[in-house]
Short mmCIF file of C-alpha atoms in Angstrom, two decimals:
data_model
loop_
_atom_site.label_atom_id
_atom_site.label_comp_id
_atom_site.label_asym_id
_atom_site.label_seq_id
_atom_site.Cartn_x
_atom_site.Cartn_y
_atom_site.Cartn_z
CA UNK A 1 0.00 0.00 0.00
CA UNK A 2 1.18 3.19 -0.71
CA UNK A 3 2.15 5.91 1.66
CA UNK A 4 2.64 9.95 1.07
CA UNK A 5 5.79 11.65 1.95
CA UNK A 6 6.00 13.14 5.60
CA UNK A 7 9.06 15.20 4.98
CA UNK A 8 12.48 15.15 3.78
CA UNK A 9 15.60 13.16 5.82
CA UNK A 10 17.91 15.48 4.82
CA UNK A 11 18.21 17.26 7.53
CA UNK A 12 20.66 18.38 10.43
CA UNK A 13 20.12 17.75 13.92
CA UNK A 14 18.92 21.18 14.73
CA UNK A 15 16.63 21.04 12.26
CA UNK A 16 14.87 17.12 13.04
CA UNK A 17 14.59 18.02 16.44
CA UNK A 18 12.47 21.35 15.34
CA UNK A 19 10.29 19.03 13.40
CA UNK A 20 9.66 16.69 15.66
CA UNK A 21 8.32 19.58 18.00
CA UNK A 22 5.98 20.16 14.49
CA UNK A 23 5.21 16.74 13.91
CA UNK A 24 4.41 15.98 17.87
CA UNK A 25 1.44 18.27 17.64
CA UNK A 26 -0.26 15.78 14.88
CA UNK A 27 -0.06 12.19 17.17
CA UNK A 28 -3.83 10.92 17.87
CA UNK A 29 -3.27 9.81 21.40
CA UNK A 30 -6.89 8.45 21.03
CA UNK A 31 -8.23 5.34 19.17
CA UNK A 32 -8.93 5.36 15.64
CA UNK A 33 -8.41 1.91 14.67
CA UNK A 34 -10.81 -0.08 11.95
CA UNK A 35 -11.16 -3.84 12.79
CA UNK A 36 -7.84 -5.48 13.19
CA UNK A 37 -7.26 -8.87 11.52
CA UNK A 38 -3.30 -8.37 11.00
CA UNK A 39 -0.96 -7.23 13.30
CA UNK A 40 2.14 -6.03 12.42
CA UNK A 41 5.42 -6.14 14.08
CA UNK A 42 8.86 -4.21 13.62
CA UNK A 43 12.28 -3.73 14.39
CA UNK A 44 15.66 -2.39 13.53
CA UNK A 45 18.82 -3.74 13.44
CA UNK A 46 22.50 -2.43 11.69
CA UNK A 47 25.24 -4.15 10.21
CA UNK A 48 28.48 -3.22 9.15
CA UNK A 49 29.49 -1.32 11.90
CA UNK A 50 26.49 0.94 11.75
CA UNK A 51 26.90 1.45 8.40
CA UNK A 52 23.73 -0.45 7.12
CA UNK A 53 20.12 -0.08 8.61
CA UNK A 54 18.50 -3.52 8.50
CA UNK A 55 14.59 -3.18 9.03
CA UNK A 56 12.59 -6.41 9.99
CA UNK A 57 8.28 -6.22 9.38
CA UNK A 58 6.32 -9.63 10.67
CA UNK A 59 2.80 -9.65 9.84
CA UNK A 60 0.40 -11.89 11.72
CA UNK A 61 -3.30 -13.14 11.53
CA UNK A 62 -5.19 -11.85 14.41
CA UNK A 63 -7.52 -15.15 15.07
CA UNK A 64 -10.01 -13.11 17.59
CA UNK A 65 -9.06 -13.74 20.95
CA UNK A 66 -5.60 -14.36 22.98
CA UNK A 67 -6.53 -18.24 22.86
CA UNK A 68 -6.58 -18.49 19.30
CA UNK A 69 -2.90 -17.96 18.68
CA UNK A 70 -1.12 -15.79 16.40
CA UNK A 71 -0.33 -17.08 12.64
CA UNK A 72 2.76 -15.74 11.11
CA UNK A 73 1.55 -14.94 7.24
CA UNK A 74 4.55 -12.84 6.11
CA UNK A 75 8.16 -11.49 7.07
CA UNK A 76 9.98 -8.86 5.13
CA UNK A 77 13.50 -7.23 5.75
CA UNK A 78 14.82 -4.49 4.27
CA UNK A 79 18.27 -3.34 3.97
CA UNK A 80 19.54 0.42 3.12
CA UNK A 81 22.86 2.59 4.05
CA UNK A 82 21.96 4.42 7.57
CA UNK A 83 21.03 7.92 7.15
CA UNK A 84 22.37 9.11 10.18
CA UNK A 85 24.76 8.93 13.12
CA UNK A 86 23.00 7.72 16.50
CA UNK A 87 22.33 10.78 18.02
CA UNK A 88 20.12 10.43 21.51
CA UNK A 89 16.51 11.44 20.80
CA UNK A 90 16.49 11.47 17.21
CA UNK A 91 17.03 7.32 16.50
CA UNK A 92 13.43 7.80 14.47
CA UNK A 93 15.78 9.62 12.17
CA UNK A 94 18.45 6.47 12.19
CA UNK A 95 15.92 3.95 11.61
CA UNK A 96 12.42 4.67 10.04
CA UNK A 97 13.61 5.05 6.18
CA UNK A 98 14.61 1.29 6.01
CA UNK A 99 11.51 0.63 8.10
CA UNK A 100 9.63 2.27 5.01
CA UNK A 101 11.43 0.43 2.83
CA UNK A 102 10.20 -2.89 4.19
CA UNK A 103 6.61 -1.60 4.55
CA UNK A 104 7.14 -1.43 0.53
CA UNK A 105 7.69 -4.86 -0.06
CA UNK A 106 4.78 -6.12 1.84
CA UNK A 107 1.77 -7.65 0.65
CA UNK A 108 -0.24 -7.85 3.59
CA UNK A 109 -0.83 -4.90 5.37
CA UNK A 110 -1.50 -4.38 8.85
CA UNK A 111 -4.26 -2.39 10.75
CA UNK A 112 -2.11 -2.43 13.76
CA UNK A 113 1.43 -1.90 14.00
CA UNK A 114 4.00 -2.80 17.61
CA UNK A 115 6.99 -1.11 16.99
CA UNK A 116 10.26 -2.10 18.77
CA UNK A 117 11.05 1.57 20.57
CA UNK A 118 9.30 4.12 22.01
CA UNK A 119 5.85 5.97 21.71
CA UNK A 120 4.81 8.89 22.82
CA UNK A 121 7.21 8.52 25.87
CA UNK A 122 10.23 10.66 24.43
CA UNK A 123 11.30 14.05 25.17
CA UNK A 124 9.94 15.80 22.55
CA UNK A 125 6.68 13.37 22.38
CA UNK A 126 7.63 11.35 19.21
CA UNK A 127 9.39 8.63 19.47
CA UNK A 128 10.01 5.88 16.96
CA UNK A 129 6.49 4.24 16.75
CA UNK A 130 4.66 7.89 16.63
CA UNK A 131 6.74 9.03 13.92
CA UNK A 132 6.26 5.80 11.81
CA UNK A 133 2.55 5.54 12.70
CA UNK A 134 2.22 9.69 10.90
CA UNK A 135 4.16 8.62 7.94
CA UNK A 136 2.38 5.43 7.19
CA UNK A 137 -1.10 6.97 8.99
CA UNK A 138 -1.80 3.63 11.05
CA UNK A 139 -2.24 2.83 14.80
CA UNK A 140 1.01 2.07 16.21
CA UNK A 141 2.26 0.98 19.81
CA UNK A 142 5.64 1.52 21.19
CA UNK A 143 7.21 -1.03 22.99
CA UNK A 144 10.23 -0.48 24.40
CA UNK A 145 12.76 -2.52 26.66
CA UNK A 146 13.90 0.28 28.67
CA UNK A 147 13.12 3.98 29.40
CA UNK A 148 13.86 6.86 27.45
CA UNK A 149 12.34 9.26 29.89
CA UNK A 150 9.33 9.58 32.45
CA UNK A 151 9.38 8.69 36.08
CA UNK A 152 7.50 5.68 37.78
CA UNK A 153 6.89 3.64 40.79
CA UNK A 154 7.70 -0.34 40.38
CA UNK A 155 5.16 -2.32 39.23
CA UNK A 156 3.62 -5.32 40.83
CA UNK A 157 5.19 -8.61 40.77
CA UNK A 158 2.37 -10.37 38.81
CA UNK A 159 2.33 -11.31 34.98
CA UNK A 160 -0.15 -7.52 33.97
CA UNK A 161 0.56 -5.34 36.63
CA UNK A 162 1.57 -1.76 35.56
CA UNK A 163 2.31 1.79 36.80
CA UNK A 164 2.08 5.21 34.86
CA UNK A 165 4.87 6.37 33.24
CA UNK A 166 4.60 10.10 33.64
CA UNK A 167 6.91 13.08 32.55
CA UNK A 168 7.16 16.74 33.27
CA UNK A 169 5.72 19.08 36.25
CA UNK A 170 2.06 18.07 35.53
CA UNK A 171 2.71 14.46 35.89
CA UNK A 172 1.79 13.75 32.06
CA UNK A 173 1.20 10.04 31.14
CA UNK A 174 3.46 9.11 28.72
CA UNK A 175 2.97 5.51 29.01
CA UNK A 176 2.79 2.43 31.32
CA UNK A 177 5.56 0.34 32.75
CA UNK A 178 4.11 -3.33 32.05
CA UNK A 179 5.18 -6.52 33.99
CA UNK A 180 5.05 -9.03 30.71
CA UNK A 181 6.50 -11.74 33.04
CA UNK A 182 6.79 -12.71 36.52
CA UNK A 183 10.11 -12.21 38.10
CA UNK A 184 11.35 -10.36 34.72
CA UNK A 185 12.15 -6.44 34.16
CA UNK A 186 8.88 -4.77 33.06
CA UNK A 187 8.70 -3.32 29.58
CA UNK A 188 7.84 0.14 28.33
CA UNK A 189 4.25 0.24 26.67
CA UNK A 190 3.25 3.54 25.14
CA UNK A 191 1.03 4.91 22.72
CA UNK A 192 2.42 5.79 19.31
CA UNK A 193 -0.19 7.27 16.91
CA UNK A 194 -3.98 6.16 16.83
CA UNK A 195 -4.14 4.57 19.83
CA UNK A 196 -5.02 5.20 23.53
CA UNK A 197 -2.72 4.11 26.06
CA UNK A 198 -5.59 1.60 28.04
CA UNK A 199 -5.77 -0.10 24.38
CA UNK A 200 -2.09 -0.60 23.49
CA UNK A 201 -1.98 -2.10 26.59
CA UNK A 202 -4.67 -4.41 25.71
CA UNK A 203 -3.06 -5.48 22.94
CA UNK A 204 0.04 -6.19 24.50
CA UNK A 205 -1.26 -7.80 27.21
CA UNK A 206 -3.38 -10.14 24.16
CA UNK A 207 -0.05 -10.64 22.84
CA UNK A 208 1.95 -11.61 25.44
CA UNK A 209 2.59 -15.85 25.45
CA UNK A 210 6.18 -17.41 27.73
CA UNK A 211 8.24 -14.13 26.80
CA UNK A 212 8.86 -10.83 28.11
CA UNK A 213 7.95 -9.39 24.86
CA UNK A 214 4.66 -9.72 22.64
CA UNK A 215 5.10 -11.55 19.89
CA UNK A 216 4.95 -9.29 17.37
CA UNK A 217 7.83 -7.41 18.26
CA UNK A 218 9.62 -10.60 19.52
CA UNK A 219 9.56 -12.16 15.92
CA UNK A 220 10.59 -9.25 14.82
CA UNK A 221 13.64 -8.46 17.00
CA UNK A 222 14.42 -12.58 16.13
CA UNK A 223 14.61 -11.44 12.15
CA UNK A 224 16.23 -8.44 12.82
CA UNK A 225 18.90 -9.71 14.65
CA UNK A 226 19.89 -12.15 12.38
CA UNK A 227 22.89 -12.09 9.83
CA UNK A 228 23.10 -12.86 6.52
CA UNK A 229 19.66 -13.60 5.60
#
């Protein structure tokens, strides 16, 4: 499916970080989803030193309900020279043109899209998943392994307990720190575009099976990780 142009890449740091402040202001923090029967899942890995961005899509059937499994129906990666150095803050800039690229190849597309980063719950409001969900206008949901920024208390021990992550001198809720596993460091569940925060949990939580991570960003961190394939 095709997508329009958000904006150039081109661009200096000064100058991404301005239009991320721009591009913040468009996120839907509420849900506009249609009826989801594929759920897509996505990472980013590099090779060569940093040189190349590898970008890993799985796409899965949605079968209804948590108990009816997940069916892998497609993987894509995508491979591309890195655009840009890591620079805190601005990895959306690093890694969302090969993450285009593989949306391109794709022949099933999904109505929902975990994203292997963060949401909503970065300094400037637009982290990985919100900037690919404005460029590709679908729901997305950051998940994220550790914190970019935000303050919390610990979550409960059991498998589903969570605590607001919240930011700033209002307390703003940037997100939830999820406990996908008992006994295991929680993960970092926040909106990206589309999508409420009390439903990308719920489709987390749905998504969850014997890892920390849901499985569509598991199988996706598994394909990006790998070499030579």
């Amino acid at each position: 499916m095709p997508f329009a142009s958000l904006h150039d890449w081109n661009l200096s740091p000064g100058d991404a970080i301005a239009l991320q402040k721009r591009l913040a202001r468009r996120v839907e923090r509420t849900d506009r989803l249609d009826t989801v029967r594929h759920l897509g899942g996505v990472d980013i890995g590099f090779e060569d030193g940093g040189e190349t961005t590898r970008a890993a899509i799985v796409v899965l059937a949605w079968k209804g309900d948590a108990e009816a499994g997940l069916e892998v129906v497609e993987e894509v990666v995508h491979r591309e020279p890195t655009r840009m150095p890591y620079i805190p803050g601005l990895l959306s800039f690093r890694e969302i043109p090969a993450a285009l690229g593989a949306f391109d190849k794709l022949d099933t597309w999904p109505e929902l899209v975990m994203v292997d980063g963060q949401g909503i719950a970065h300094p400037r409001r637009l982290g990985v998943a919100s900037h690919l969900g404005l460029w590709l206008d679908l729901p997305t949901i950051g998940v994220a392994k550790s914190r970019l920024c935000g303050r919390h208390t610990e979550p409960g021990p059991a498998r589903g307990d969570w605590t607001p992550l919240v930011d700033g001198p209002d307390d703003e809720v940037i997100g939830a720190v999820l406990r996908s596993r008992v006994k295991v460091k929680p993960i970092f569940v926040s909106p990206g575009h589309r999508v409420s925060l009390s439903t990308a949990l719920a489709w987390v939580t749905a998504c969850l099976r014997r890892t920390k991570l849901p499985e569509p960003t598991r199988l996706a961190d598994r394909l990006a990780s790998r070499r030579g394939q």
